[in-house]
Amino acid sequence: MRVFVTGATGFVGSAVVRELLDNGHQVLGLARSDASAERLAATGAEVHRGSLEDLDALRAGASASDGVIHTGFIHDFSNYAACVAIDLSAVRALTEALAGSDRPLVISSVMSHGRTEDDVPDPAARPDLPRLPAEVTALAAAARGVRVSVIRLPQVHGEGDHAFVPGVIDIARAKGVSAYTGDGTTRWAAVHRDDAALLYRLALENAPAGTVLHAVADEGVSGKEIAEVIGKRLDIPVTSVPVEEAGAHFGWLGHYLVSDLVGTSAVTRERFGWTPTRIGLLADLDHDYYFNQPS
């Protein structure tokens, strides 16, 4: 299968590209810059120049492929609403290009506390889930002849991670303490990026139209456990920060560190035979690559 992949040189997308190529698929990867194009070409994938904001390029890439995996997202948390809007427009463009073809489209979304694979609430009732409209838009395309599926991602970890956990490490290093919020019992679901990449391939190959999948390996790793590993690796004290002071201590990350973001993948595992085999978040966090990367 010739698969168009957005975010093809990103943290998750590059693992998806490798998983696809290793299993006999061809990849047409979206690349915004010359550097990204060079990295992508070096993997053996074909390069398709464009960006998530270039809707014509997205439509052309989808039209030229047997299926699409959408892992691209602009992670600018200082202007998150704009990033969400760009993602929604990209999903609309991809569904338009594939309408009536019965070809697969796998899009990425995020986990939130308490949702199951069968739970897709009304966006108007859940303004706290800003990426939910993209899910709903994608799933609606099943009625228009697109074999669409949604993969909800928790905290994704592995070598090359540059998101939430590295941010917490940077704050601990700067402040001289490794902190958790409150009593430390807030938890994050997590998955290794290679396990997530396998699920993307399984969804592409097998998921019926309208399917939601959860890429959850660790159902909930506590904030205190994460802080303890960071404290040990940096040789600094581990301490609690009151919940009301989380924003002052952690900045924009404070919102996530006071929230339970647990999840389960029981239904996904049963339906698709997906069994995560990579190490969990805490074991992965104890590797040098999490502490030797530049801030």
mmCIF file with all atom_site columns, C-alpha atoms in Angstrom, residues 178-282:
data_model
loop_
_atom_site.group_PDB
_atom_site.id
_atom_site.type_symbol
_atom_site.label_atom_id
_atom_site.label_alt_id
_atom_site.label_comp_id
_atom_site.label_asym_id
_atom_site.label_entity_id
_atom_site.label_seq_id
_atom_site.pdbx_PDB_ins_code
_atom_site.Cartn_x
_atom_site.Cartn_y
_atom_site.Cartn_z
_atom_site.occupancy
_atom_site.B_iso_or_equiv
_atom_site.pdbx_formal_charge
_atom_site.auth_seq_id
_atom_site.auth_comp_id
_atom_site.auth_asym_id
_atom_site.auth_atom_id
_atom_site.pdbx_PDB_model_num
ATOM 1   C CA . SER A 1 178 ? 12.014  17.701 41.115 1.00 0.00 ? 178 SER A CA 1
ATOM 2   C CA . ALA A 1 179 ? 8.415   18.526 41.933 1.00 0.00 ? 179 ALA A CA 1
ATOM 3   C CA . TYR A 1 180 ? 5.033   16.869 41.707 1.00 0.00 ? 180 TYR A CA 1
ATOM 4   C CA . THR A 1 181 ? 1.675   18.460 42.432 1.00 0.00 ? 181 THR A CA 1
ATOM 5   C CA . GLY A 1 182 ? -0.370  17.905 45.580 1.00 0.00 ? 182 GLY A CA 1
ATOM 6   C CA . ASP A 1 183 ? -0.090  14.398 46.951 1.00 0.00 ? 183 ASP A CA 1
ATOM 7   C CA . GLY A 1 184 ? 1.439   13.134 43.695 1.00 0.00 ? 184 GLY A CA 1
ATOM 8   C CA . THR A 1 185 ? -1.429  10.826 42.776 1.00 0.00 ? 185 THR A CA 1
ATOM 9   C CA . THR A 1 186 ? -2.413  12.502 39.513 1.00 0.00 ? 186 THR A CA 1
ATOM 10  C CA . ARG A 1 187 ? -1.542  10.117 36.709 1.00 0.00 ? 187 ARG A CA 1
ATOM 11  C CA . TRP A 1 188 ? -0.662  10.018 33.027 1.00 0.00 ? 188 TRP A CA 1
ATOM 12  C CA . ALA A 1 189 ? -1.407  7.202  30.619 1.00 0.00 ? 189 ALA A CA 1
ATOM 13  C CA . ALA A 1 190 ? 1.563   6.520  28.364 1.00 0.00 ? 190 ALA A CA 1
ATOM 14  C CA . VAL A 1 191 ? 2.842   4.537  25.392 1.00 0.00 ? 191 VAL A CA 1
ATOM 15  C CA . HIS A 1 192 ? 6.220   3.989  23.744 1.00 0.00 ? 192 HIS A CA 1
ATOM 16  C CA . ARG A 1 193 ? 6.298   5.514  20.282 1.00 0.00 ? 193 ARG A CA 1
ATOM 17  C CA . ASP A 1 194 ? 7.176   2.187  18.626 1.00 0.00 ? 194 ASP A CA 1
ATOM 18  C CA . ASP A 1 195 ? 4.116   0.522  20.165 1.00 0.00 ? 195 ASP A CA 1
ATOM 19  C CA . ALA A 1 196 ? 2.016   3.462  18.967 1.00 0.00 ? 196 ALA A CA 1
ATOM 20  C CA . ALA A 1 197 ? 3.472   3.118  15.460 1.00 0.00 ? 197 ALA A CA 1
ATOM 21  C CA . LEU A 1 198 ? 2.411   -0.534 15.347 1.00 0.00 ? 198 LEU A CA 1
ATOM 22  C CA . LEU A 1 199 ? -1.153  0.457  16.214 1.00 0.00 ? 199 LEU A CA 1
ATOM 23  C CA . TYR A 1 200 ? -1.218  3.014  13.400 1.00 0.00 ? 200 TYR A CA 1
ATOM 24  C CA . ARG A 1 201 ? -0.252  0.271  10.947 1.00 0.00 ? 201 ARG A CA 1
ATOM 25  C CA . LEU A 1 202 ? -2.866  -2.130 12.313 1.00 0.00 ? 202 LEU A CA 1
ATOM 26  C CA . ALA A 1 203 ? -5.532  0.567  12.015 1.00 0.00 ? 203 ALA A CA 1
ATOM 27  C CA . LEU A 1 204 ? -4.483  1.365  8.453  1.00 0.00 ? 204 LEU A CA 1
ATOM 28  C CA . GLU A 1 205 ? -4.637  -2.280 7.440  1.00 0.00 ? 205 GLU A CA 1
ATOM 29  C CA . ASN A 1 206 ? -7.622  -3.533 9.422  1.00 0.00 ? 206 ASN A CA 1
ATOM 30  C CA . ALA A 1 207 ? -9.765  -0.944 11.214 1.00 0.00 ? 207 ALA A CA 1
ATOM 31  C CA . PRO A 1 208 ? -13.368 -0.731 9.989  1.00 0.00 ? 208 PRO A CA 1
ATOM 32  C CA . ALA A 1 209 ? -14.768 2.683  9.129  1.00 0.00 ? 209 ALA A CA 1
ATOM 33  C CA . GLY A 1 210 ? -15.710 4.692  12.191 1.00 0.00 ? 210 GLY A CA 1
ATOM 34  C CA . THR A 1 211 ? -13.322 2.968  14.625 1.00 0.00 ? 211 THR A CA 1
ATOM 35  C CA . VAL A 1 212 ? -11.697 4.676  17.623 1.00 0.00 ? 212 VAL A CA 1
ATOM 36  C CA . LEU A 1 213 ? -8.536  3.110  19.076 1.00 0.00 ? 213 LEU A CA 1
ATOM 37  C CA . HIS A 1 214 ? -6.605  3.860  22.268 1.00 0.00 ? 214 HIS A CA 1
ATOM 38  C CA . ALA A 1 215 ? -2.806  3.619  22.144 1.00 0.00 ? 215 ALA A CA 1
ATOM 39  C CA . VAL A 1 216 ? -2.396  3.053  25.892 1.00 0.00 ? 216 VAL A CA 1
ATOM 40  C CA . ALA A 1 217 ? 0.305   0.813  27.366 1.00 0.00 ? 217 ALA A CA 1
ATOM 41  C CA . ASP A 1 218 ? 0.688   2.308  30.887 1.00 0.00 ? 218 ASP A CA 1
ATOM 42  C CA . GLU A 1 219 ? -2.811  3.121  32.118 1.00 0.00 ? 219 GLU A CA 1
ATOM 43  C CA . GLY A 1 220 ? -1.623  5.634  34.700 1.00 0.00 ? 220 GLY A CA 1
ATOM 44  C CA . VAL A 1 221 ? 1.856   6.624  35.916 1.00 0.00 ? 221 VAL A CA 1
ATOM 45  C CA . SER A 1 222 ? 1.735   8.932  38.937 1.00 0.00 ? 222 SER A CA 1
ATOM 46  C CA . GLY A 1 223 ? 3.303   12.365 38.998 1.00 0.00 ? 223 GLY A CA 1
ATOM 47  C CA . LYS A 1 224 ? 5.233   11.443 42.128 1.00 0.00 ? 224 LYS A CA 1
ATOM 48  C CA . GLU A 1 225 ? 6.802   8.401  40.442 1.00 0.00 ? 225 GLU A CA 1
ATOM 49  C CA . ILE A 1 226 ? 7.911   10.551 37.515 1.00 0.00 ? 226 ILE A CA 1
ATOM 50  C CA . ALA A 1 227 ? 9.354   13.176 39.861 1.00 0.00 ? 227 ALA A CA 1
ATOM 51  C CA . GLU A 1 228 ? 11.259  10.525 41.807 1.00 0.00 ? 228 GLU A CA 1
ATOM 52  C CA . VAL A 1 229 ? 13.015  9.198  38.705 1.00 0.00 ? 229 VAL A CA 1
ATOM 53  C CA . ILE A 1 230 ? 13.912  12.738 37.627 1.00 0.00 ? 230 ILE A CA 1
ATOM 54  C CA . GLY A 1 231 ? 15.158  13.597 41.112 1.00 0.00 ? 231 GLY A CA 1
ATOM 55  C CA . LYS A 1 232 ? 17.347  10.503 41.209 1.00 0.00 ? 232 LYS A CA 1
ATOM 56  C CA . ARG A 1 233 ? 18.832  11.165 37.773 1.00 0.00 ? 233 ARG A CA 1
ATOM 57  C CA . LEU A 1 234 ? 19.538  14.847 38.482 1.00 0.00 ? 234 LEU A CA 1
ATOM 58  C CA . ASP A 1 235 ? 20.537  14.201 42.113 1.00 0.00 ? 235 ASP A CA 1
ATOM 59  C CA . ILE A 1 236 ? 18.161  16.865 43.423 1.00 0.00 ? 236 ILE A CA 1
ATOM 60  C CA . PRO A 1 237 ? 15.433  16.820 46.110 1.00 0.00 ? 237 PRO A CA 1
ATOM 61  C CA . VAL A 1 238 ? 11.937  15.576 45.302 1.00 0.00 ? 238 VAL A CA 1
ATOM 62  C CA . THR A 1 239 ? 9.178   17.761 46.688 1.00 0.00 ? 239 THR A CA 1
ATOM 63  C CA . SER A 1 240 ? 5.474   18.530 46.458 1.00 0.00 ? 240 SER A CA 1
ATOM 64  C CA . VAL A 1 241 ? 4.104   21.772 45.031 1.00 0.00 ? 241 VAL A CA 1
ATOM 65  C CA . PRO A 1 242 ? 0.589   22.788 46.151 1.00 0.00 ? 242 PRO A CA 1
ATOM 66  C CA . VAL A 1 243 ? -1.970  22.369 43.387 1.00 0.00 ? 243 VAL A CA 1
ATOM 67  C CA . GLU A 1 244 ? -2.791  26.079 43.450 1.00 0.00 ? 244 GLU A CA 1
ATOM 68  C CA . GLU A 1 245 ? 0.891   26.903 42.814 1.00 0.00 ? 245 GLU A CA 1
ATOM 69  C CA . ALA A 1 246 ? 1.350   24.495 39.895 1.00 0.00 ? 246 ALA A CA 1
ATOM 70  C CA . GLY A 1 247 ? 1.119   27.267 37.288 1.00 0.00 ? 247 GLY A CA 1
ATOM 71  C CA . ALA A 1 248 ? 3.731   29.379 39.044 1.00 0.00 ? 248 ALA A CA 1
ATOM 72  C CA . HIS A 1 249 ? 6.154   26.472 39.319 1.00 0.00 ? 249 HIS A CA 1
ATOM 73  C CA . PHE A 1 250 ? 5.585   24.620 36.027 1.00 0.00 ? 250 PHE A CA 1
ATOM 74  C CA . GLY A 1 251 ? 4.272   27.360 33.729 1.00 0.00 ? 251 GLY A CA 1
ATOM 75  C CA . TRP A 1 252 ? 1.980   26.076 30.947 1.00 0.00 ? 252 TRP A CA 1
ATOM 76  C CA . LEU A 1 253 ? 2.727   22.490 32.001 1.00 0.00 ? 253 LEU A CA 1
ATOM 77  C CA . GLY A 1 254 ? 1.010   23.087 35.333 1.00 0.00 ? 254 GLY A CA 1
ATOM 78  C CA . HIS A 1 255 ? -2.421  22.567 33.764 1.00 0.00 ? 255 HIS A CA 1
ATOM 79  C CA . TYR A 1 256 ? -1.479  19.037 32.691 1.00 0.00 ? 256 TYR A CA 1
ATOM 80  C CA . LEU A 1 257 ? 0.330   18.128 35.900 1.00 0.00 ? 257 LEU A CA 1
ATOM 81  C CA . VAL A 1 258 ? -2.748  18.709 38.064 1.00 0.00 ? 258 VAL A CA 1
ATOM 82  C CA . SER A 1 259 ? -4.982  16.649 35.752 1.00 0.00 ? 259 SER A CA 1
ATOM 83  C CA . ASP A 1 260 ? -5.644  12.933 35.746 1.00 0.00 ? 260 ASP A CA 1
ATOM 84  C CA . LEU A 1 261 ? -5.049  11.757 32.177 1.00 0.00 ? 261 LEU A CA 1
ATOM 85  C CA . VAL A 1 262 ? -5.515  8.014  32.612 1.00 0.00 ? 262 VAL A CA 1
ATOM 86  C CA . GLY A 1 263 ? -6.889  5.652  30.029 1.00 0.00 ? 263 GLY A CA 1
ATOM 87  C CA . THR A 1 264 ? -7.383  2.060  28.984 1.00 0.00 ? 264 THR A CA 1
ATOM 88  C CA . SER A 1 265 ? -6.864  0.188  25.733 1.00 0.00 ? 265 SER A CA 1
ATOM 89  C CA . ALA A 1 266 ? -8.730  -3.000 26.664 1.00 0.00 ? 266 ALA A CA 1
ATOM 90  C CA . VAL A 1 267 ? -11.163 -2.718 23.764 1.00 0.00 ? 267 VAL A CA 1
ATOM 91  C CA . THR A 1 268 ? -8.403  -1.858 21.286 1.00 0.00 ? 268 THR A CA 1
ATOM 92  C CA . ARG A 1 269 ? -6.311  -4.851 22.348 1.00 0.00 ? 269 ARG A CA 1
ATOM 93  C CA . GLU A 1 270 ? -9.254  -7.217 22.073 1.00 0.00 ? 270 GLU A CA 1
ATOM 94  C CA . ARG A 1 271 ? -10.388 -5.957 18.672 1.00 0.00 ? 271 ARG A CA 1
ATOM 95  C CA . PHE A 1 272 ? -6.989  -5.662 16.979 1.00 0.00 ? 272 PHE A CA 1
ATOM 96  C CA . GLY A 1 273 ? -4.641  -7.990 18.849 1.00 0.00 ? 273 GLY A CA 1
ATOM 97  C CA . TRP A 1 274 ? -2.411  -5.059 19.732 1.00 0.00 ? 274 TRP A CA 1
ATOM 98  C CA . THR A 1 275 ? -0.005  -5.966 22.541 1.00 0.00 ? 275 THR A CA 1
ATOM 99  C CA . PRO A 1 276 ? 2.537   -3.304 23.590 1.00 0.00 ? 276 PRO A CA 1
ATOM 100 C CA . THR A 1 277 ? 5.992   -4.833 24.036 1.00 0.00 ? 277 THR A CA 1
ATOM 101 C CA . ARG A 1 278 ? 8.265   -1.840 24.612 1.00 0.00 ? 278 ARG A CA 1
ATOM 102 C CA . ILE A 1 279 ? 9.368   -0.583 28.023 1.00 0.00 ? 279 ILE A CA 1
ATOM 103 C CA . GLY A 1 280 ? 7.064   1.585  30.107 1.00 0.00 ? 280 GLY A CA 1
ATOM 104 C CA . LEU A 1 281 ? 7.400   5.287  30.807 1.00 0.00 ? 281 LEU A CA 1
ATOM 105 C CA . LEU A 1 282 ? 9.255   5.020  34.123 1.00 0.00 ? 282 LEU A CA 1
#
